[in-house]
């Protein structure tokens, strides 16, 4: 590109330039910092420099004396006040002298050494060239400040960052779809984007949860420059989650719900809802339910029902910690501790306290029944009441935390595998020989051998903790999501050991699952949401049971165990018959022509 030195344009023009006359440069004298005093420049500079350093020295000496004599710095004498005024005057002069001189030097240098392209409309060409990269690129090049864009259907693209590689022509970012917004909403969005209004406070400020979610979503798109077009917003009751399920919502995630069953369990039939995105899972569990149904159904037994919480406290000596351990575990003191614990709720009932010592630290694992609630909040409140009582008896006790991980919540732990947490359930069924062959497409002996080598020996070789099963967590997670349980508690709730044995002279199959820590509830948390509440209603366990508190949650735990039994039976049969890969290739892959699947079935 040919370049040349551009002639300097005059900074000030005459008033008649608009009339078509040639522009004339006018001599305009600008004020100088040295005009502050009618003295030569070197004397003025020397005076202000001397005053600046003298006043600074005087103030530093005075402040040092105040600090030594414990005199507050804001107590100012007349001499100090005059000194500060002089200091301010000298600072203003020095800033003006050096600042104006620097600016004038920079402007003159830039005017004399400026280079540009050949065309007279250089700036316009730069703007047009940069506009091809995005509406903000030209402003970035010219160093201008762009006003906020007007409300449009499609938001402007984010300026290109120099550290990132530009997208290829075939890779175009998804457009950001903007809803029609009122002037008030647009003003609030701008406030959130600029950081003036916290996003978490929109619900309380607006009093409208749906509007708050919409504004938050739009603000998020503008801040990140990423489109949330696929995240639905409409069709959800955001007031139902306020203060209990989710903070700062911007939409909701769609998870399909399938139905497995009927599951014949303890003489009753259940249609089990399963929310999942994994192909084959519902179909496989449904096949297991069919095998159980035609074989006469499954039976379940609830072994234990108790949620746990384990605080950790510390003493100055291990001996002192042991004294509290003996006190807590003494049966004579249990009634008093139960009274303090149970006053937290009309459903909370203390069952026992198990203690463990690590040096001078004491862990107390409280276990209690919690009615139809999963019970974490309930047991935590009861534990806090007991700790307050023990603090009066043991004033040297230092409470480190309400939870010391000896509970143990949302983590694989041997204490839950051995002692249980939540609901402990065992579920069993006898599958007839002809059902194993016709429905499950395998043999009893093959299933027994596979279970021994895979679920028992293989898991032992892996050092599994509570994982002596094929895929219990698959079914637990799907049912939990559908019924509004805490999905993170799938960790300990999926503890399961699957047993298979040939019975009736080796003809039939006895299969069972033992799950010591199923943590479920039918009230509180996500169970009150519309979709999850509908799934609980389908199972007949919605809400609290007033006639027998806790029976709905216990029934849900047995349904979870029965569903796991069906899932284990079907998957193990598929592996035994060599059908696992074939079934996943058939049901777990996207096929555009669905008629092919229907025809082949």
Coordinates of C-alpha atoms in Angstrom, one line a residue, residues 308-311 324-331 333-338 340-341 350-356 362-368 382-383 386-387 390 406 419:
X308 CA -27.8 -39.5 60.3
X309 CA -25.7 -36.5 61.1
X310 CA -22.3 -36.5 62.8
X311 CA -20.8 -33.3 64.3
X324 CA -18.1 -37.1 76.7
X325 CA -18.1 -40.3 74.7
X326 CA -19.0 -42.3 77.8
X327 CA -21.6 -39.8 78.8
X328 CA -23.3 -39.8 75.4
X329 CA -23.4 -43.5 75.1
X330 CA -24.6 -44.1 78.6
X331 CA -28.2 -45.5 78.4
X333 CA -28.5 -40.2 79.6
X334 CA -30.3 -41.2 76.4
X335 CA -33.7 -40.0 77.6
X336 CA -32.4 -36.5 78.4
X337 CA -30.6 -36.3 75.0
X338 CA -33.7 -37.6 73.2
X340 CA -33.4 -32.2 73.7
X341 CA -33.2 -33.7 70.2
X350 CA -33.7 -39.9 68.1
X351 CA -32.7 -43.6 67.7
X352 CA -29.1 -43.7 68.9
X353 CA -25.7 -42.0 69.0
X354 CA -22.6 -43.8 67.8
X355 CA -19.2 -42.2 68.8
X356 CA -15.7 -42.4 67.4
X362 CA -14.9 -36.7 69.1
X363 CA -17.3 -37.6 66.3
X364 CA -20.9 -38.3 67.3
X365 CA -23.1 -40.0 64.7
X366 CA -26.8 -39.2 65.5
X367 CA -29.5 -41.4 63.9
X368 CA -33.2 -40.5 63.9
X382 CA -31.9 -31.8 66.5
X383 CA -28.2 -32.2 66.6
X386 CA -28.1 -31.5 71.7
X387 CA -24.8 -29.6 71.2
X390 CA -23.8 -30.5 76.0
X406 CA -18.8 -39.4 59.9
X419 CA -24.5 -49.3 59.6

